[in-house]
Amino acid sequence: MTAIRASQGIAKCFWRRVDQMLSIFSKGLKPSQGPALAAVATNVTSTRFASSEVNFSVQAFKLHKLDNGPNTQVKLTRDDALKYYRQMQLIRRMEGAASNLYKEKKIRGFCHLYSGQEACAVGMKAAMTDGDAVITAYRCHGWTYLCGSTVTEILAELTGRITGNVYGKGGSMHMYAKDFYGGNGIVGAQQPLGAGVAFAMKYRDQKNICVALYGDGAANQGQLFEAANMAKLWDLPCIFVCENNGFGMGTSADRSSASTDYYTRGDYVPGVWVDGMDVLAVREAIRWCKEYCDAGKGPLMLEVATYRYHGHSMSDPGTSYRTRDEIQSVRKTRDPITGFKDRIVTSGLVTEDELKEVDKAVRKEVEDATNSAVNDGVLPPEALYADIFHNDEPQTVRGCTVDETIVQPYRTTKEIVQQRK
């Protein structure tokens, strides 16, 4: 990494010197020589930004029961650099908007934010292919966006609006999309469900993986080890990912786990430790894991070392069990967005001005979505009786009291929404 930064610094100084020389030479040129110099300057500038791909080094991976692992030398294209930056920045700003809406009491109930962990979701999704599945815990807003929902649908779901991801019926912990099996409110509930999704993939002879994510707070759940046992017995294409953000609610990993090497906790299931604050390291790890699973070698257990800036949920200030200085230190030295920004600008893949334009577009998108989240309508009361049965005739459903019954006016909420348009 030091060598790469040094070479990048040399290159930057070189181009600055070229600019200075061109400026000096231009002052002594005759008018007829102006066009020639302009052509030279154009060629120099185009050469400077001609590289659309750069190699980077990532932190070494730790391995468990593996002879080799992901590559520490990774390639990044200009298009991907802009894409990853935009996705991480949008998730960060969207979560900021959710935080404000909660404080304004526009969002009720539970609300768990992903700020600080953006590189985990963006890096994993970048390595996945069509048909790969994800299931996670309640810190799911970013994943919902990456799997196809709009910012408006997510924020509107948080505020219980009809334009929400599931029409305002699910809230913060229950959003879904294609091949995204949602956030799950019960701690660890997604672990065996993820193994089940992977079982279905193997049953259908699909070359796909299921990524089952959980926090370090759920790493000691008994169901994880039951699911891992079955996954290993049947060689299921399941990647159990522990997003180790340092705290299970307000308890540090050191106080809650006798072993904090979560990537080794699968015992007979091979594991990999990944720097979760580096989007490129996460992408490379999942890319390697996907090849491993696609080859029929069975499950893997990853530990993605990350950090959350907010408390466990919005009802937790997050400062009673850690200091503000600790949080600020991580923001300054390990932030996944600013760190990635520095790398792609220094390497010449993108410019500061281009990223400012991205920031501007992201800000507007989130502002528009926030406006919808507080002004859109809500579902009518009859929607409470919808979405109970699938593919069946309207059923008689008990109402709010034992004596009250009603025949479903609509079988699905989608019917209600379409009628209101």
Short mmCIF file of C-alpha atoms in Angstrom, two decimals, residues 38-391:
data_model
loop_
_atom_site.label_atom_id
_atom_site.label_comp_id
_atom_site.label_asym_id
_atom_site.label_seq_id
_atom_site.Cartn_x
_atom_site.Cartn_y
_atom_site.Cartn_z
CA ALA A 38 -3.24 23.67 -27.51
CA ALA A 39 -3.03 20.31 -29.26
CA VAL A 40 -0.14 19.27 -27.02
CA ALA A 41 -2.05 20.35 -23.93
CA THR A 42 -5.12 18.41 -25.07
CA ASN A 43 -3.04 15.28 -25.62
CA VAL A 44 -1.46 15.63 -22.18
CA THR A 45 -4.83 16.05 -20.49
CA SER A 46 -6.39 13.11 -22.31
CA THR A 47 -3.40 10.96 -21.45
CA ARG A 48 -3.76 11.91 -17.81
CA PHE A 49 -7.31 10.60 -17.66
CA ALA A 50 -6.99 7.87 -20.25
CA SER A 51 -6.55 5.20 -17.58
CA SER A 52 -9.98 3.81 -16.85
CA GLU A 53 -8.67 1.07 -14.58
CA VAL A 54 -6.32 1.14 -11.58
CA ASN A 55 -4.84 -1.59 -9.38
CA PHE A 56 -5.11 -1.30 -5.61
CA SER A 57 -3.86 -3.33 -2.66
CA VAL A 58 -6.24 -4.33 0.13
CA GLN A 59 -5.52 -5.51 3.65
CA ALA A 60 -4.54 -9.15 3.91
CA PHE A 61 -7.35 -11.62 4.58
CA LYS A 62 -7.21 -14.00 7.53
CA LEU A 63 -8.07 -17.59 6.67
CA HIS A 64 -9.50 -20.53 8.58
CA LYS A 65 -9.19 -24.07 7.18
CA LEU A 66 -8.23 -22.66 3.78
CA ASP A 67 -4.93 -22.99 1.90
CA ASN A 68 -5.58 -19.87 -0.15
CA GLY A 69 -8.06 -17.03 -0.21
CA PRO A 70 -9.06 -13.85 -1.99
CA ASN A 71 -6.48 -11.82 -3.89
CA THR A 72 -5.06 -8.76 -2.16
CA GLN A 73 -4.42 -7.06 -5.53
CA VAL A 74 -7.68 -5.79 -6.98
CA LYS A 75 -8.69 -3.83 -10.06
CA LEU A 76 -11.12 -0.94 -10.09
CA THR A 77 -12.60 0.71 -13.18
CA ARG A 78 -13.64 4.33 -13.37
CA ASP A 79 -17.31 3.41 -13.83
CA ASP A 80 -17.29 1.13 -10.80
CA ALA A 81 -15.50 3.78 -8.74
CA LEU A 82 -18.27 6.28 -9.43
CA LYS A 83 -20.95 3.64 -8.86
CA TYR A 84 -19.63 2.46 -5.49
CA TYR A 85 -19.06 6.02 -4.29
CA ARG A 86 -22.60 7.03 -5.23
CA GLN A 87 -24.14 3.98 -3.58
CA MET A 88 -22.26 4.45 -0.32
CA GLN A 89 -22.92 8.17 -0.25
CA LEU A 90 -26.62 7.65 -0.96
CA ILE A 91 -27.00 5.06 1.81
CA ARG A 92 -25.19 7.39 4.26
CA ARG A 93 -27.41 10.36 3.37
CA MET A 94 -30.58 8.22 3.35
CA GLU A 95 -29.81 6.98 6.85
CA GLY A 96 -29.17 10.55 7.92
CA ALA A 97 -32.62 11.47 6.65
CA ALA A 98 -34.12 8.52 8.54
CA SER A 99 -32.38 9.70 11.71
CA ASN A 100 -33.91 13.16 11.35
CA LEU A 101 -37.38 11.77 10.61
CA TYR A 102 -37.19 9.61 13.72
CA LYS A 103 -36.19 12.56 15.88
CA GLU A 104 -39.14 14.49 14.43
CA LYS A 105 -41.39 11.53 15.41
CA LYS A 106 -42.30 10.95 11.77
CA ILE A 107 -40.87 7.43 12.13
CA ARG A 108 -42.23 5.36 15.00
CA GLY A 109 -41.13 2.11 16.58
CA PHE A 110 -37.71 0.65 15.93
CA CYS A 111 -35.17 2.09 13.51
CA HIS A 112 -31.67 0.63 13.12
CA LEU A 113 -29.22 2.60 10.96
CA TYR A 114 -26.34 1.37 8.77
CA SER A 115 -24.14 4.49 8.87
CA GLY A 116 -20.49 3.44 8.92
CA GLN A 117 -21.16 0.00 7.44
CA GLU A 118 -21.86 1.06 3.85
CA ALA A 119 -18.80 -0.67 2.37
CA CYS A 120 -20.11 -4.04 3.58
CA ALA A 121 -23.35 -4.01 1.62
CA VAL A 122 -22.01 -2.17 -1.44
CA GLY A 123 -18.95 -4.43 -1.71
CA MET A 124 -20.97 -7.64 -1.35
CA LYS A 125 -23.62 -6.61 -3.83
CA ALA A 126 -20.93 -5.61 -6.35
CA ALA A 127 -19.66 -9.20 -6.48
CA MET A 128 -23.05 -10.86 -6.72
CA THR A 129 -24.71 -11.95 -9.95
CA ASP A 130 -28.31 -12.34 -11.06
CA GLY A 131 -30.10 -14.92 -8.93
CA ASP A 132 -27.86 -14.57 -5.88
CA ALA A 133 -29.88 -13.96 -2.72
CA VAL A 134 -29.49 -11.93 0.46
CA ILE A 135 -31.15 -12.17 3.84
CA THR A 136 -30.16 -9.95 6.74
CA ALA A 137 -31.15 -8.65 10.16
CA TYR A 138 -32.97 -5.42 10.96
CA ARG A 139 -30.21 -3.05 9.77
CA CYS A 140 -31.59 -3.46 6.28
CA HIS A 141 -32.33 -0.09 4.64
CA GLY A 142 -29.13 -0.04 2.58
CA TRP A 143 -29.62 -3.58 1.35
CA THR A 144 -33.20 -2.80 0.33
CA TYR A 145 -31.91 0.04 -1.84
CA LEU A 146 -29.13 -2.04 -3.41
CA CYS A 147 -31.59 -4.82 -4.22
CA GLY A 148 -33.85 -2.59 -6.27
CA SER A 149 -36.05 -0.37 -4.13
CA THR A 150 -35.95 3.41 -4.48
CA VAL A 151 -35.02 5.82 -1.72
CA THR A 152 -38.63 7.06 -1.77
CA GLU A 153 -39.96 3.53 -1.23
CA ILE A 154 -37.61 3.02 1.72
CA LEU A 155 -38.20 6.31 3.53
CA ALA A 156 -41.95 6.10 2.82
CA GLU A 157 -41.98 2.62 4.32
CA LEU A 158 -40.29 3.96 7.43
CA THR A 159 -43.03 6.56 7.83
CA GLY A 160 -45.82 4.07 7.07
CA ARG A 161 -46.91 5.55 3.75
CA ILE A 162 -48.74 3.83 0.91
CA THR A 163 -45.78 4.48 -1.41
CA GLY A 164 -43.51 2.44 0.84
CA ASN A 165 -41.60 -0.72 -0.04
CA VAL A 166 -44.46 -2.87 1.29
CA TYR A 167 -47.10 -0.13 1.28
CA GLY A 168 -46.24 1.02 4.79
CA LYS A 169 -47.11 -2.31 6.40
CA GLY A 170 -43.61 -3.47 7.29
CA GLY A 171 -41.67 -0.53 8.64
CA SER A 172 -37.95 -0.42 9.33
CA MET A 173 -37.29 -4.11 9.91
CA HIS A 174 -39.44 -5.71 7.21
CA MET A 175 -38.61 -4.66 3.66
CA TYR A 176 -38.25 -6.96 0.68
CA ALA A 177 -37.16 -7.01 -2.97
CA LYS A 178 -36.34 -9.54 -5.67
CA ASP A 179 -33.93 -12.12 -4.22
CA PHE A 180 -33.84 -10.06 -1.02
CA TYR A 181 -35.53 -11.96 1.78
CA GLY A 182 -35.74 -8.98 4.00
CA GLY A 183 -34.68 -7.61 7.26
CA ASN A 184 -35.62 -9.90 10.14
CA GLY A 185 -36.53 -8.55 13.55
CA ILE A 186 -35.81 -11.67 15.61
CA VAL A 187 -32.13 -11.91 16.48
CA GLY A 188 -30.51 -14.64 14.39
CA ALA A 189 -33.77 -15.71 12.69
CA GLN A 190 -32.26 -15.12 9.25
CA GLN A 191 -29.42 -17.63 9.78
CA PRO A 192 -31.39 -20.87 9.21
CA LEU A 193 -33.62 -19.13 6.66
CA GLY A 194 -30.51 -18.28 4.64
CA ALA A 195 -29.45 -21.93 4.74
CA GLY A 196 -32.94 -22.81 3.51
CA VAL A 197 -32.66 -20.43 0.56
CA ALA A 198 -29.28 -21.98 -0.28
CA PHE A 199 -30.84 -25.45 -0.05
CA ALA A 200 -33.44 -24.40 -2.63
CA MET A 201 -30.65 -23.19 -4.92
CA LYS A 202 -28.82 -26.49 -4.71
CA TYR A 203 -32.07 -28.42 -5.20
CA ARG A 204 -32.66 -26.48 -8.42
CA ASP A 205 -29.04 -26.87 -9.59
CA GLN A 206 -28.58 -23.09 -9.59
CA LYS A 207 -25.10 -21.60 -9.72
CA ASN A 208 -25.99 -19.02 -7.10
CA ILE A 209 -25.21 -18.16 -3.50
CA CYS A 210 -27.23 -16.98 -0.53
CA VAL A 211 -25.56 -14.39 1.69
CA ALA A 212 -26.95 -14.64 5.24
CA LEU A 213 -25.87 -11.66 7.33
CA TYR A 214 -25.99 -11.25 11.10
CA GLY A 215 -24.26 -9.08 13.69
CA ASP A 216 -21.73 -10.04 16.31
CA GLY A 217 -24.60 -9.86 18.78
CA ALA A 218 -26.26 -12.81 17.00
CA ALA A 219 -23.03 -14.76 16.55
CA ASN A 220 -23.69 -16.83 19.67
CA GLN A 221 -27.17 -17.95 18.64
CA GLY A 222 -27.58 -21.72 18.73
CA GLN A 223 -29.51 -21.71 15.47
CA LEU A 224 -26.41 -20.42 13.64
CA PHE A 225 -24.48 -23.57 14.49
CA GLU A 226 -27.41 -25.82 13.64
CA ALA A 227 -27.75 -24.11 10.26
CA ALA A 228 -24.00 -24.24 9.64
CA ASN A 229 -23.97 -27.96 10.47
CA MET A 230 -26.69 -28.74 7.92
CA ALA A 231 -25.10 -26.44 5.35
CA LYS A 232 -21.80 -28.30 5.69
CA LEU A 233 -23.41 -31.75 5.61
CA TRP A 234 -25.22 -30.88 2.38
CA ASP A 235 -22.53 -28.55 0.94
CA LEU A 236 -25.00 -25.72 0.54
CA PRO A 237 -23.93 -22.53 -1.30
CA CYS A 238 -24.48 -20.37 1.78
CA ILE A 239 -22.13 -17.65 2.99
CA PHE A 240 -22.72 -16.87 6.66
CA VAL A 241 -21.51 -13.29 7.15
CA CYS A 242 -20.94 -11.80 10.59
CA GLU A 243 -20.94 -8.00 10.28
CA ASN A 244 -18.84 -7.40 13.37
CA ASN A 245 -19.51 -3.76 14.22
CA GLY A 246 -18.04 -4.10 17.68
CA PHE A 247 -21.19 -4.11 19.77
CA GLY A 248 -24.22 -6.33 20.27
CA MET A 249 -26.66 -3.63 21.40
CA GLY A 250 -24.60 -1.98 24.16
CA THR A 251 -22.29 -4.91 24.91
CA SER A 252 -18.85 -5.03 23.32
CA ALA A 253 -17.77 -8.15 21.46
CA ASP A 254 -15.00 -8.75 24.01
CA ARG A 255 -17.55 -8.96 26.84
CA SER A 256 -20.10 -11.11 25.00
CA SER A 257 -17.95 -13.68 23.17
CA ALA A 258 -15.30 -16.01 24.56
CA SER A 259 -13.88 -16.11 21.03
CA THR A 260 -14.07 -12.96 18.94
CA ASP A 261 -12.53 -14.58 15.86
CA TYR A 262 -15.95 -14.97 14.29
CA TYR A 263 -14.57 -16.24 10.99
CA THR A 264 -13.31 -19.36 12.82
CA ARG A 265 -16.53 -20.01 14.69
CA GLY A 266 -17.83 -22.39 12.03
CA ASP A 267 -15.28 -24.97 13.23
CA TYR A 268 -15.48 -27.39 10.30
CA VAL A 269 -16.79 -24.60 8.01
CA PRO A 270 -13.89 -22.66 6.42
CA GLY A 271 -13.76 -18.93 7.13
CA VAL A 272 -12.32 -15.60 6.00
CA TRP A 273 -11.71 -12.34 7.88
CA VAL A 274 -12.31 -9.19 5.81
CA ASP A 275 -11.68 -5.49 6.35
CA GLY A 276 -15.29 -4.31 6.21
CA MET A 277 -14.36 -0.63 5.92
CA ASP A 278 -12.83 -1.22 2.48
CA VAL A 279 -15.42 -1.74 -0.25
CA LEU A 280 -12.82 -3.30 -2.57
CA ALA A 281 -11.71 -5.85 0.03
CA VAL A 282 -15.33 -6.86 0.64
CA ARG A 283 -16.03 -7.13 -3.08
CA GLU A 284 -12.97 -9.31 -3.65
CA ALA A 285 -13.84 -11.56 -0.70
CA ILE A 286 -17.39 -12.23 -1.90
CA ARG A 287 -16.19 -12.72 -5.47
CA TRP A 288 -13.79 -15.42 -4.24
CA CYS A 289 -16.45 -16.95 -1.97
CA LYS A 290 -18.89 -17.13 -4.85
CA GLU A 291 -16.39 -19.07 -6.96
CA TYR A 292 -15.81 -21.41 -4.00
CA CYS A 293 -19.52 -22.09 -3.54
CA ASP A 294 -20.24 -22.34 -7.27
CA ALA A 295 -17.63 -25.11 -7.41
CA GLY A 296 -19.78 -27.15 -5.00
CA LYS A 297 -17.39 -26.90 -2.04
CA GLY A 298 -20.09 -25.95 0.42
CA PRO A 299 -20.59 -23.07 2.88
CA LEU A 300 -18.22 -20.42 4.18
CA MET A 301 -18.18 -18.21 7.26
CA LEU A 302 -17.02 -14.61 6.90
CA GLU A 303 -16.26 -11.99 9.50
CA VAL A 304 -16.55 -8.48 8.08
CA ALA A 305 -14.90 -6.09 10.53
CA THR A 306 -16.81 -2.81 10.49
CA TYR A 307 -18.18 -0.11 12.80
CA ARG A 308 -21.53 1.60 13.38
CA TYR A 309 -21.66 5.31 14.08
CA HIS A 310 -25.12 5.34 15.64
CA GLY A 311 -26.33 3.34 18.60
CA HIS A 312 -27.92 -0.08 18.26
CA SER A 313 -31.20 1.61 17.34
CA MET A 314 -32.44 5.18 17.38
CA SER A 315 -33.55 4.72 20.99
CA ASP A 316 -29.90 4.08 21.94
CA PRO A 317 -27.66 7.19 22.01
CA GLY A 318 -24.67 4.90 21.59
CA THR A 319 -22.44 6.89 23.93
CA SER A 320 -23.01 5.25 27.31
CA TYR A 321 -20.79 2.26 26.48
CA ARG A 322 -18.25 4.03 24.24
CA THR A 323 -16.87 7.56 24.04
CA ARG A 324 -17.64 10.20 21.45
CA ASP A 325 -13.90 10.42 20.84
CA GLU A 326 -13.86 6.76 19.80
CA ILE A 327 -16.59 7.34 17.23
CA GLN A 328 -14.90 10.46 15.88
CA SER A 329 -11.58 8.64 15.66
CA VAL A 330 -13.10 5.96 13.45
CA ARG A 331 -14.75 8.63 11.28
CA LYS A 332 -11.41 10.36 10.78
CA THR A 333 -9.19 7.32 10.21
CA ARG A 334 -11.35 4.47 8.88
CA ASP A 335 -14.49 5.93 7.31
CA PRO A 336 -15.39 3.77 4.27
CA ILE A 337 -16.57 6.69 2.13
CA THR A 338 -13.84 9.26 2.71
CA GLY A 339 -11.19 6.54 2.52
CA PHE A 340 -12.52 5.33 -0.82
CA LYS A 341 -12.85 8.90 -2.08
CA ASP A 342 -9.19 9.63 -1.31
CA ARG A 343 -8.04 6.53 -3.17
CA ILE A 344 -10.01 7.10 -6.36
CA VAL A 345 -9.16 10.81 -6.56
CA THR A 346 -5.46 10.32 -5.83
CA SER A 347 -5.22 7.53 -8.40
CA GLY A 348 -6.71 9.76 -11.11
CA LEU A 349 -9.77 7.60 -11.74
CA VAL A 350 -12.14 10.47 -10.96
CA THR A 351 -11.91 14.16 -10.08
CA GLU A 352 -13.11 16.09 -7.06
CA ASP A 353 -15.57 17.99 -9.28
CA GLU A 354 -17.12 14.75 -10.53
CA LEU A 355 -17.69 13.57 -6.97
CA LYS A 356 -19.20 16.93 -6.05
CA GLU A 357 -21.74 16.42 -8.84
CA VAL A 358 -22.52 12.97 -7.44
CA ASP A 359 -22.99 14.47 -3.98
CA LYS A 360 -25.31 17.11 -5.39
CA ALA A 361 -27.48 14.53 -7.20
CA VAL A 362 -27.62 12.28 -4.13
CA ARG A 363 -28.65 15.18 -1.92
CA LYS A 364 -31.54 16.09 -4.22
CA GLU A 365 -32.70 12.47 -4.52
CA VAL A 366 -32.85 12.05 -0.76
CA GLU A 367 -34.54 15.42 -0.25
CA ASP A 368 -37.26 14.52 -2.76
CA ALA A 369 -37.73 11.12 -1.13
CA THR A 370 -37.99 12.71 2.32
CA ASN A 371 -40.69 15.04 1.05
CA SER A 372 -42.70 12.06 -0.23
CA ALA A 373 -42.17 10.21 3.04
CA VAL A 374 -43.93 12.92 5.03
CA ASN A 375 -46.63 13.93 2.53
CA ASP A 376 -47.82 10.76 0.78
CA GLY A 377 -51.05 9.11 1.92
CA VAL A 378 -51.55 6.04 4.07
CA LEU A 379 -53.44 2.81 3.40
CA PRO A 380 -57.20 2.70 4.07
CA PRO A 381 -58.38 0.52 7.02
CA GLU A 382 -59.58 -2.29 4.72
CA ALA A 383 -55.94 -2.93 3.79
CA LEU A 384 -55.54 -4.53 7.23
CA TYR A 385 -57.42 -7.56 5.91
CA ALA A 386 -55.34 -7.93 2.75
CA ASP A 387 -52.20 -10.02 2.13
CA ILE A 388 -53.21 -12.80 4.55
CA PHE A 389 -53.69 -15.65 2.08
CA HIS A 390 -51.95 -16.26 -1.22
CA ASN A 391 -53.65 -17.38 -4.40
#
